């Protein structure tokens, strides 16, 4: 995990962070709150220790503004000092707003740069391992990426900027407690509506992932769906634990924009993974159908460098790594897959290289029926595609000496 330094305590003040408050701005707000309290004779509307980011600072300014107006409405005379305080509150608030806008523009520029860098990654596994660190670079302290499969939410990779050991604990707890998404969870709404959310009061809420909430000590977090091919395949979560601030609308927008771009990048790496898997499967099929060599493998036909002619040896496709858009279970041996007689016939034609249309003609059934059988075959075998199913067929032929299934 790409994290630095250590320690769970302490706070971080970084002007480049999302919503961070400059020390000079904080002093201006705290001084105004104290002065308004003296002028109005009321208890300070907020404590100095609660002004720690732009959101809390602007909330404090709203409260003192209302306090001044309330005092002025109750008094027959409007003092020059009160008017001056209103002007100062307005000036500080507008300065914070301008900085908010500038920071937001800067952040979305960072999102574009981050997505551009991710587009260079060529595999899904590498992408998943990289993403949480990139999210932290956008201004968050902690981030993790999860996969969603059949409504089960499982963390894949966690980064805690200042504590890699803590990241490991959070990941371990998350993997030991994969959570089925129920209506009470905010993530269920994210899955259903495909929207990003900010979740507050995490430690007090019932509808959260309790084991992760307990080990992470998170106060508030933002979460976004990762969508590829029109389907939610995972989540991104982040928070600002060390900055000790609640996340706000800017945080949500930043994460949502990044997650949207990530979905597009992920879709491309998934295609690359699948092309690699299919190519491996095609090489194996070619080797089986043409044991004398066939002038090189199917890989050569697809543009790979040709090798000296040697007896063709079937190559095994590497087992796909669990993750987004992939089946996580191991393929099921054909003998244990409970295939029907017709499904075995269709699989036999698949292994012979027949198309769906040709299989339909040979078995005197419709092409739609063949497609339905192929779908059932892939599901029962736990195969990701036709090439993997055919590979399992040839493995069975090896074990049975070529006898019919």
mmCIF file of N, CA and C in Angstrom, residues 214-318:
data_model
loop_
_atom_site.group_PDB
_atom_site.id
_atom_site.type_symbol
_atom_site.label_atom_id
_atom_site.label_comp_id
_atom_site.label_asym_id
_atom_site.label_seq_id
_atom_site.Cartn_x
_atom_site.Cartn_y
_atom_site.Cartn_z
ATOM 1 N N UNK A 214 -16.519 0.243 13.127
ATOM 2 C CA UNK A 214 -15.866 0.091 14.431
ATOM 3 C C UNK A 214 -14.348 0.148 14.314
ATOM 4 N N UNK A 215 -13.793 -0.525 13.328
ATOM 5 C CA UNK A 215 -12.333 -0.566 13.229
ATOM 6 C C UNK A 215 -11.772 0.718 12.619
ATOM 7 N N UNK A 216 -12.560 1.408 11.784
ATOM 8 C CA UNK A 216 -12.056 2.609 11.112
ATOM 9 C C UNK A 216 -12.254 3.883 11.931
ATOM 10 N N UNK A 217 -13.200 3.858 12.882
ATOM 11 C CA UNK A 217 -13.526 5.027 13.700
ATOM 12 C C UNK A 217 -14.011 6.203 12.859
ATOM 13 N N UNK A 218 -14.519 5.923 11.685
ATOM 14 C CA UNK A 218 -14.938 6.987 10.767
ATOM 15 C C UNK A 218 -16.101 7.780 11.341
ATOM 16 N N UNK A 219 -16.059 9.094 11.128
ATOM 17 C CA UNK A 219 -17.128 9.975 11.578
ATOM 18 C C UNK A 219 -18.120 10.259 10.450
ATOM 19 N N UNK A 220 -17.579 10.509 9.263
ATOM 20 C CA UNK A 220 -18.414 10.675 8.071
ATOM 21 C C UNK A 220 -17.596 10.236 6.870
ATOM 22 N N UNK A 221 -18.287 9.798 5.827
ATOM 23 C CA UNK A 221 -17.575 9.351 4.632
ATOM 24 C C UNK A 221 -18.404 9.645 3.388
ATOM 25 N N UNK A 222 -17.711 9.667 2.261
ATOM 26 C CA UNK A 222 -18.379 9.763 0.962
ATOM 27 C C UNK A 222 -18.235 8.420 0.273
ATOM 28 N N UNK A 223 -19.256 8.043 -0.491
ATOM 29 C CA UNK A 223 -19.216 6.770 -1.223
ATOM 30 C C UNK A 223 -19.832 6.977 -2.601
ATOM 31 N N UNK A 224 -19.233 6.333 -3.597
ATOM 32 C CA UNK A 224 -19.709 6.446 -4.975
ATOM 33 C C UNK A 224 -19.768 5.067 -5.608
ATOM 34 N N UNK A 225 -20.711 4.864 -6.534
ATOM 35 C CA UNK A 225 -20.758 3.603 -7.262
ATOM 36 C C UNK A 225 -19.736 3.598 -8.391
ATOM 37 N N UNK A 226 -19.204 2.425 -8.691
ATOM 38 C CA UNK A 226 -18.372 2.243 -9.881
ATOM 39 C C UNK A 226 -19.229 1.481 -10.886
ATOM 40 N N UNK A 227 -19.509 2.107 -12.008
ATOM 41 C CA UNK A 227 -20.449 1.552 -12.977
ATOM 42 C C UNK A 227 -19.716 1.214 -14.266
ATOM 43 N N UNK A 228 -19.838 -0.025 -14.714
ATOM 44 C CA UNK A 228 -19.331 -0.429 -16.024
ATOM 45 C C UNK A 228 -20.417 -1.230 -16.733
ATOM 46 N N UNK A 229 -20.567 -0.969 -18.004
ATOM 47 C CA UNK A 229 -21.573 -1.697 -18.770
ATOM 48 C C UNK A 229 -22.971 -1.541 -18.225
ATOM 49 N N UNK A 230 -23.265 -0.393 -17.619
ATOM 50 C CA UNK A 230 -24.589 -0.159 -17.068
ATOM 51 C C UNK A 230 -24.867 -0.875 -15.764
ATOM 52 N N UNK A 231 -23.828 -1.473 -15.158
ATOM 53 C CA UNK A 231 -24.010 -2.244 -13.916
ATOM 54 C C UNK A 231 -23.063 -1.734 -12.840
ATOM 55 N N UNK A 232 -23.557 -1.644 -11.603
ATOM 56 C CA UNK A 232 -22.697 -1.260 -10.481
ATOM 57 C C UNK A 232 -21.851 -2.478 -10.097
ATOM 58 N N UNK A 233 -20.539 -2.354 -10.284
ATOM 59 C CA UNK A 233 -19.643 -3.474 -9.997
ATOM 60 C C UNK A 233 -18.822 -3.251 -8.733
ATOM 61 N N UNK A 234 -18.899 -2.042 -8.165
ATOM 62 C CA UNK A 234 -18.120 -1.786 -6.956
ATOM 63 C C UNK A 234 -18.443 -0.430 -6.358
ATOM 64 N N UNK A 235 -17.759 -0.132 -5.247
ATOM 65 C CA UNK A 235 -17.914 1.153 -4.555
ATOM 66 C C UNK A 235 -16.540 1.765 -4.311
ATOM 67 N N UNK A 236 -16.526 3.094 -4.214
ATOM 68 C CA UNK A 236 -15.383 3.829 -3.687
ATOM 69 C C UNK A 236 -15.829 4.513 -2.399
ATOM 70 N N UNK A 237 -15.033 4.379 -1.339
ATOM 71 C CA UNK A 237 -15.307 5.066 -0.074
ATOM 72 C C UNK A 237 -14.091 5.913 0.299
ATOM 73 N N UNK A 238 -14.334 7.052 0.934
ATOM 74 C CA UNK A 238 -13.218 7.865 1.416
ATOM 75 C C UNK A 238 -13.687 8.726 2.597
ATOM 76 N N UNK A 239 -12.724 9.172 3.396
ATOM 77 C CA UNK A 239 -13.045 10.103 4.473
ATOM 78 C C UNK A 239 -11.837 10.984 4.783
ATOM 79 N N UNK A 240 -11.987 11.855 5.764
ATOM 80 C CA UNK A 240 -10.918 12.773 6.171
ATOM 81 C C UNK A 240 -10.692 12.636 7.675
ATOM 82 N N UNK A 241 -10.314 11.448 8.088
ATOM 83 C CA UNK A 241 -10.172 11.131 9.506
ATOM 84 C C UNK A 241 -9.131 12.024 10.184
ATOM 85 N N UNK A 242 -7.950 12.161 9.584
ATOM 86 C CA UNK A 242 -6.889 12.935 10.229
ATOM 87 C C UNK A 242 -7.173 14.430 10.205
ATOM 88 N N UNK A 243 -7.905 14.886 9.201
ATOM 89 C CA UNK A 243 -8.295 16.296 9.166
ATOM 90 C C UNK A 243 -9.422 16.592 10.152
ATOM 91 N N UNK A 244 -10.013 15.525 10.689
ATOM 92 C CA UNK A 244 -11.094 15.639 11.673
ATOM 93 C C UNK A 244 -12.214 16.554 11.175
ATOM 94 N N UNK A 245 -12.642 16.298 9.966
ATOM 95 C CA UNK A 245 -13.735 17.103 9.430
ATOM 96 C C UNK A 245 -14.770 16.203 8.767
ATOM 97 N N UNK A 246 -16.001 16.678 8.765
ATOM 98 C CA UNK A 246 -17.066 15.973 8.060
ATOM 99 C C UNK A 246 -16.969 16.283 6.571
ATOM 100 N N UNK A 247 -17.296 15.305 5.777
ATOM 101 C CA UNK A 247 -17.271 15.521 4.340
ATOM 102 C C UNK A 247 -18.501 16.306 3.896
ATOM 103 N N UNK A 248 -18.370 17.011 2.774
ATOM 104 C CA UNK A 248 -19.459 17.879 2.329
ATOM 105 C C UNK A 248 -19.765 17.646 0.855
ATOM 106 N N UNK A 249 -20.558 18.541 0.284
ATOM 107 C CA UNK A 249 -21.008 18.390 -1.090
ATOM 108 C C UNK A 249 -19.852 18.430 -2.085
ATOM 109 N N UNK A 250 -18.852 19.252 -1.818
ATOM 110 C CA UNK A 250 -17.685 19.294 -2.705
ATOM 111 C C UNK A 250 -16.985 17.940 -2.730
ATOM 112 N N UNK A 251 -16.809 17.343 -1.554
ATOM 113 C CA UNK A 251 -16.194 16.013 -1.479
ATOM 114 C C UNK A 251 -16.991 15.003 -2.304
ATOM 115 N N UNK A 252 -18.302 15.060 -2.141
ATOM 116 C CA UNK A 252 -19.161 14.119 -2.871
ATOM 117 C C UNK A 252 -19.004 14.302 -4.369
ATOM 118 N N UNK A 253 -18.973 15.546 -4.826
ATOM 119 C CA UNK A 253 -18.855 15.805 -6.258
ATOM 120 C C UNK A 253 -17.505 15.346 -6.800
ATOM 121 N N UNK A 254 -16.450 15.601 -6.033
ATOM 122 C CA UNK A 254 -15.116 15.179 -6.463
ATOM 123 C C UNK A 254 -15.067 13.657 -6.609
ATOM 124 N N UNK A 255 -15.535 12.950 -5.579
ATOM 125 C CA UNK A 255 -15.499 11.488 -5.635
ATOM 126 C C UNK A 255 -16.405 10.961 -6.749
ATOM 127 N N UNK A 256 -17.575 11.565 -6.917
ATOM 128 C CA UNK A 256 -18.508 11.114 -7.953
ATOM 129 C C UNK A 256 -17.905 11.278 -9.344
ATOM 130 N N UNK A 257 -17.243 12.411 -9.580
ATOM 131 C CA UNK A 257 -16.625 12.648 -10.887
ATOM 132 C C UNK A 257 -15.508 11.649 -11.139
ATOM 133 N N UNK A 258 -14.700 11.404 -10.113
ATOM 134 C CA UNK A 258 -13.618 10.431 -10.257
ATOM 135 C C UNK A 258 -14.176 9.036 -10.513
ATOM 136 N N UNK A 259 -15.201 8.647 -9.746
ATOM 137 C CA UNK A 259 -15.774 7.302 -9.898
ATOM 138 C C UNK A 259 -16.386 7.105 -11.280
ATOM 139 N N UNK A 260 -16.994 8.153 -11.817
ATOM 140 C CA UNK A 260 -17.569 8.040 -13.163
ATOM 141 C C UNK A 260 -16.482 7.767 -14.191
ATOM 142 N N UNK A 261 -15.391 8.518 -14.094
ATOM 143 C CA UNK A 261 -14.278 8.274 -15.015
ATOM 144 C C UNK A 261 -13.632 6.921 -14.787
ATOM 145 N N UNK A 262 -13.534 6.514 -13.513
ATOM 146 C CA UNK A 262 -12.956 5.209 -13.192
ATOM 147 C C UNK A 262 -13.757 4.085 -13.847
ATOM 148 N N UNK A 263 -15.086 4.208 -13.860
ATOM 149 C CA UNK A 263 -15.910 3.185 -14.493
ATOM 150 C C UNK A 263 -15.543 2.977 -15.948
ATOM 151 N N UNK A 264 -15.232 4.065 -16.648
ATOM 152 C CA UNK A 264 -14.847 3.960 -18.047
ATOM 153 C C UNK A 264 -13.475 3.317 -18.195
ATOM 154 N N UNK A 265 -12.540 3.713 -17.324
ATOM 155 C CA UNK A 265 -11.205 3.106 -17.360
ATOM 156 C C UNK A 265 -11.296 1.610 -17.048
ATOM 157 N N UNK A 266 -12.089 1.268 -16.035
ATOM 158 C CA UNK A 266 -12.253 -0.122 -15.632
ATOM 159 C C UNK A 266 -12.856 -0.958 -16.754
ATOM 160 N N UNK A 267 -13.810 -0.390 -17.468
ATOM 161 C CA UNK A 267 -14.422 -1.122 -18.582
ATOM 162 C C UNK A 267 -13.370 -1.508 -19.615
ATOM 163 N N UNK A 268 -12.418 -0.614 -19.859
ATOM 164 C CA UNK A 268 -11.370 -0.913 -20.847
ATOM 165 C C UNK A 268 -10.429 -1.996 -20.339
ATOM 166 N N UNK A 269 -10.033 -1.927 -19.047
ATOM 167 C CA UNK A 269 -9.109 -2.955 -18.549
ATOM 168 C C UNK A 269 -9.788 -4.316 -18.493
ATOM 169 N N UNK A 270 -11.092 -4.334 -18.212
ATOM 170 C CA UNK A 270 -11.819 -5.604 -18.221
ATOM 171 C C UNK A 270 -11.808 -6.223 -19.615
ATOM 172 N N UNK A 271 -11.994 -5.382 -20.625
ATOM 173 C CA UNK A 271 -11.946 -5.893 -22.004
ATOM 174 C C UNK A 271 -10.567 -6.462 -22.306
ATOM 175 N N UNK A 272 -9.502 -5.743 -21.890
ATOM 176 C CA UNK A 272 -8.148 -6.243 -22.119
ATOM 177 C C UNK A 272 -7.930 -7.580 -21.413
ATOM 178 N N UNK A 273 -8.423 -7.691 -20.176
ATOM 179 C CA UNK A 273 -8.299 -8.966 -19.453
ATOM 180 C C UNK A 273 -9.012 -10.085 -20.204
ATOM 181 N N UNK A 274 -10.228 -9.793 -20.684
ATOM 182 C CA UNK A 274 -11.023 -10.818 -21.362
ATOM 183 C C UNK A 274 -10.410 -11.205 -22.696
ATOM 184 N N UNK A 275 -9.863 -10.203 -23.414
ATOM 185 C CA UNK A 275 -9.204 -10.511 -24.688
ATOM 186 C C UNK A 275 -8.011 -11.426 -24.445
ATOM 187 N N UNK A 276 -7.247 -11.130 -23.385
ATOM 188 C CA UNK A 276 -6.116 -11.992 -23.067
ATOM 189 C C UNK A 276 -6.555 -13.408 -22.737
ATOM 190 N N UNK A 277 -7.660 -13.529 -21.986
ATOM 191 C CA UNK A 277 -8.158 -14.852 -21.621
ATOM 192 C C UNK A 277 -8.665 -15.604 -22.848
ATOM 193 N N UNK A 278 -9.399 -14.883 -23.719
ATOM 194 C CA UNK A 278 -9.919 -15.533 -24.925
ATOM 195 C C UNK A 278 -8.777 -15.970 -25.828
ATOM 196 N N UNK A 279 -7.776 -15.116 -25.945
ATOM 197 C CA UNK A 279 -6.637 -15.470 -26.793
ATOM 198 C C UNK A 279 -5.960 -16.727 -26.289
ATOM 199 N N UNK A 280 -5.796 -16.841 -24.966
ATOM 200 C CA UNK A 280 -5.203 -18.054 -24.394
ATOM 201 C C UNK A 280 -6.062 -19.267 -24.701
ATOM 202 N N UNK A 281 -7.392 -19.095 -24.566
ATOM 203 C CA UNK A 281 -8.297 -20.203 -24.866
ATOM 204 C C UNK A 281 -8.263 -20.591 -26.325
ATOM 205 N N UNK A 282 -8.173 -19.603 -27.217
ATOM 206 C CA UNK A 282 -8.115 -19.897 -28.644
ATOM 207 C C UNK A 282 -6.836 -20.643 -29.001
ATOM 208 N N UNK A 283 -5.734 -20.269 -28.377
ATOM 209 C CA UNK A 283 -4.479 -20.994 -28.600
ATOM 210 C C UNK A 283 -4.636 -22.459 -28.212
ATOM 211 N N UNK A 284 -5.314 -22.702 -27.092
ATOM 212 C CA UNK A 284 -5.493 -24.080 -26.639
ATOM 213 C C UNK A 284 -6.376 -24.859 -27.604
ATOM 214 N N UNK A 285 -7.458 -24.205 -28.071
ATOM 215 C CA UNK A 285 -8.348 -24.869 -29.029
ATOM 216 C C UNK A 285 -7.590 -25.189 -30.309
ATOM 217 N N UNK A 286 -6.800 -24.208 -30.801
ATOM 218 C CA UNK A 286 -6.044 -24.425 -32.033
ATOM 219 C C UNK A 286 -5.070 -25.579 -31.876
ATOM 220 N N UNK A 287 -4.429 -25.649 -30.693
ATOM 221 C CA UNK A 287 -3.483 -26.738 -30.451
ATOM 222 C C UNK A 287 -4.200 -28.086 -30.435
ATOM 223 N N UNK A 288 -5.402 -28.126 -29.893
ATOM 224 C CA UNK A 288 -6.162 -29.372 -29.837
ATOM 225 C C UNK A 288 -6.631 -29.812 -31.212
ATOM 226 N N UNK A 289 -7.118 -28.836 -31.987
ATOM 227 C CA UNK A 289 -7.667 -29.175 -33.298
ATOM 228 C C UNK A 289 -6.581 -29.475 -34.315
ATOM 229 N N UNK A 290 -5.372 -28.921 -34.084
ATOM 230 C CA UNK A 290 -4.282 -29.090 -35.055
ATOM 231 C C UNK A 290 -3.008 -29.487 -34.327
ATOM 232 N N UNK A 291 -2.950 -30.709 -33.818
ATOM 233 C CA UNK A 291 -1.795 -31.120 -33.005
ATOM 234 C C UNK A 291 -0.481 -31.111 -33.759
ATOM 235 N N UNK A 292 -0.509 -31.092 -35.097
ATOM 236 C CA UNK A 292 0.745 -31.099 -35.850
ATOM 237 C C UNK A 292 1.355 -29.716 -35.950
ATOM 238 N N UNK A 293 0.654 -28.706 -35.518
ATOM 239 C CA UNK A 293 1.261 -27.383 -35.513
ATOM 240 C C UNK A 293 0.449 -26.333 -36.220
ATOM 241 N N UNK A 294 -0.211 -26.640 -37.347
ATOM 242 C CA UNK A 294 -1.088 -25.704 -38.056
ATOM 243 C C UNK A 294 -0.332 -24.420 -38.422
ATOM 244 N N UNK A 295 0.985 -24.548 -38.624
ATOM 245 C CA UNK A 295 1.748 -23.377 -39.019
ATOM 246 C C UNK A 295 1.837 -22.325 -37.918
ATOM 247 N N UNK A 296 1.742 -22.712 -36.677
ATOM 248 C CA UNK A 296 1.803 -21.751 -35.575
ATOM 249 C C UNK A 296 0.478 -21.710 -34.845
ATOM 250 N N UNK A 297 0.471 -21.084 -33.685
ATOM 251 C CA UNK A 297 -0.727 -21.028 -32.854
ATOM 252 C C UNK A 297 -1.678 -19.950 -33.324
ATOM 253 N N UNK A 298 -2.866 -19.925 -32.734
ATOM 254 C CA UNK A 298 -3.819 -18.858 -33.017
ATOM 255 C C UNK A 298 -3.233 -17.517 -32.604
ATOM 256 N N UNK A 299 -2.349 -17.548 -31.582
ATOM 257 C CA UNK A 299 -1.683 -16.312 -31.174
ATOM 258 C C UNK A 299 -0.881 -15.723 -32.314
ATOM 259 N N UNK A 300 -0.240 -16.564 -33.113
ATOM 260 C CA UNK A 300 0.520 -16.062 -34.250
ATOM 261 C C UNK A 300 -0.403 -15.411 -35.264
ATOM 262 N N UNK A 301 -1.577 -16.034 -35.465
ATOM 263 C CA UNK A 301 -2.545 -15.474 -36.408
ATOM 264 C C UNK A 301 -3.042 -14.114 -35.955
ATOM 265 N N UNK A 302 -3.015 -13.880 -34.637
ATOM 266 C CA UNK A 302 -3.473 -12.606 -34.105
ATOM 267 C C UNK A 302 -2.352 -11.582 -34.014
ATOM 268 N N UNK A 303 -1.180 -11.951 -34.503
ATOM 269 C CA UNK A 303 -0.121 -10.957 -34.560
ATOM 270 C C UNK A 303 1.042 -11.199 -33.628
ATOM 271 N N UNK A 304 1.034 -12.298 -32.848
ATOM 272 C CA UNK A 304 2.150 -12.570 -31.955
ATOM 273 C C UNK A 304 3.335 -13.064 -32.767
ATOM 274 N N UNK A 305 4.569 -12.861 -32.298
ATOM 275 C CA UNK A 305 5.740 -13.336 -33.033
ATOM 276 C C UNK A 305 5.673 -14.845 -33.229
ATOM 277 N N UNK A 306 6.021 -15.297 -34.432
ATOM 278 C CA UNK A 306 5.985 -16.731 -34.713
ATOM 279 C C UNK A 306 7.215 -17.388 -34.129
ATOM 280 N N UNK A 307 7.049 -18.647 -33.702
ATOM 281 C CA UNK A 307 8.126 -19.409 -33.104
ATOM 282 C C UNK A 307 8.453 -20.586 -34.027
ATOM 283 N N UNK A 308 9.620 -21.169 -33.909
ATOM 284 C CA UNK A 308 9.930 -22.356 -34.709
ATOM 285 C C UNK A 308 8.902 -23.445 -34.476
ATOM 286 N N UNK A 309 8.606 -24.197 -35.544
ATOM 287 C CA UNK A 309 7.582 -25.239 -35.442
ATOM 288 C C UNK A 309 7.992 -26.281 -34.424
ATOM 289 N N UNK A 310 7.125 -26.541 -33.463
ATOM 290 C CA UNK A 310 7.333 -27.565 -32.456
ATOM 291 C C UNK A 310 6.016 -28.257 -32.234
ATOM 292 N N UNK A 311 6.028 -29.470 -31.711
ATOM 293 C CA UNK A 311 4.755 -30.122 -31.407
ATOM 294 C C UNK A 311 3.920 -29.235 -30.504
ATOM 295 N N UNK A 312 2.662 -29.049 -30.903
ATOM 296 C CA UNK A 312 1.789 -28.154 -30.145
ATOM 297 C C UNK A 312 1.485 -28.725 -28.781
ATOM 298 N N UNK A 313 1.673 -27.920 -27.768
ATOM 299 C CA UNK A 313 1.349 -28.324 -26.401
ATOM 300 C C UNK A 313 0.246 -27.417 -25.904
ATOM 301 N N UNK A 314 -0.875 -27.989 -25.479
ATOM 302 C CA UNK A 314 -1.975 -27.134 -24.995
ATOM 303 C C UNK A 314 -1.505 -26.228 -23.866
ATOM 304 N N UNK A 315 -1.859 -24.991 -23.953
ATOM 305 C CA UNK A 315 -1.517 -24.046 -22.895
ATOM 306 C C UNK A 315 -2.694 -23.848 -21.983
ATOM 307 N N UNK A 316 -2.433 -23.766 -20.708
ATOM 308 C CA UNK A 316 -3.517 -23.557 -19.744
ATOM 309 C C UNK A 316 -3.730 -22.077 -19.549
ATOM 310 N N UNK A 317 -4.951 -21.648 -19.561
ATOM 311 C CA UNK A 317 -5.267 -20.252 -19.297
ATOM 312 C C UNK A 317 -5.051 -19.968 -17.817
ATOM 313 N N UNK A 318 -4.329 -18.890 -17.495
ATOM 314 C CA UNK A 318 -4.163 -18.554 -16.076
ATOM 315 C C UNK A 318 -5.511 -18.319 -15.415
#
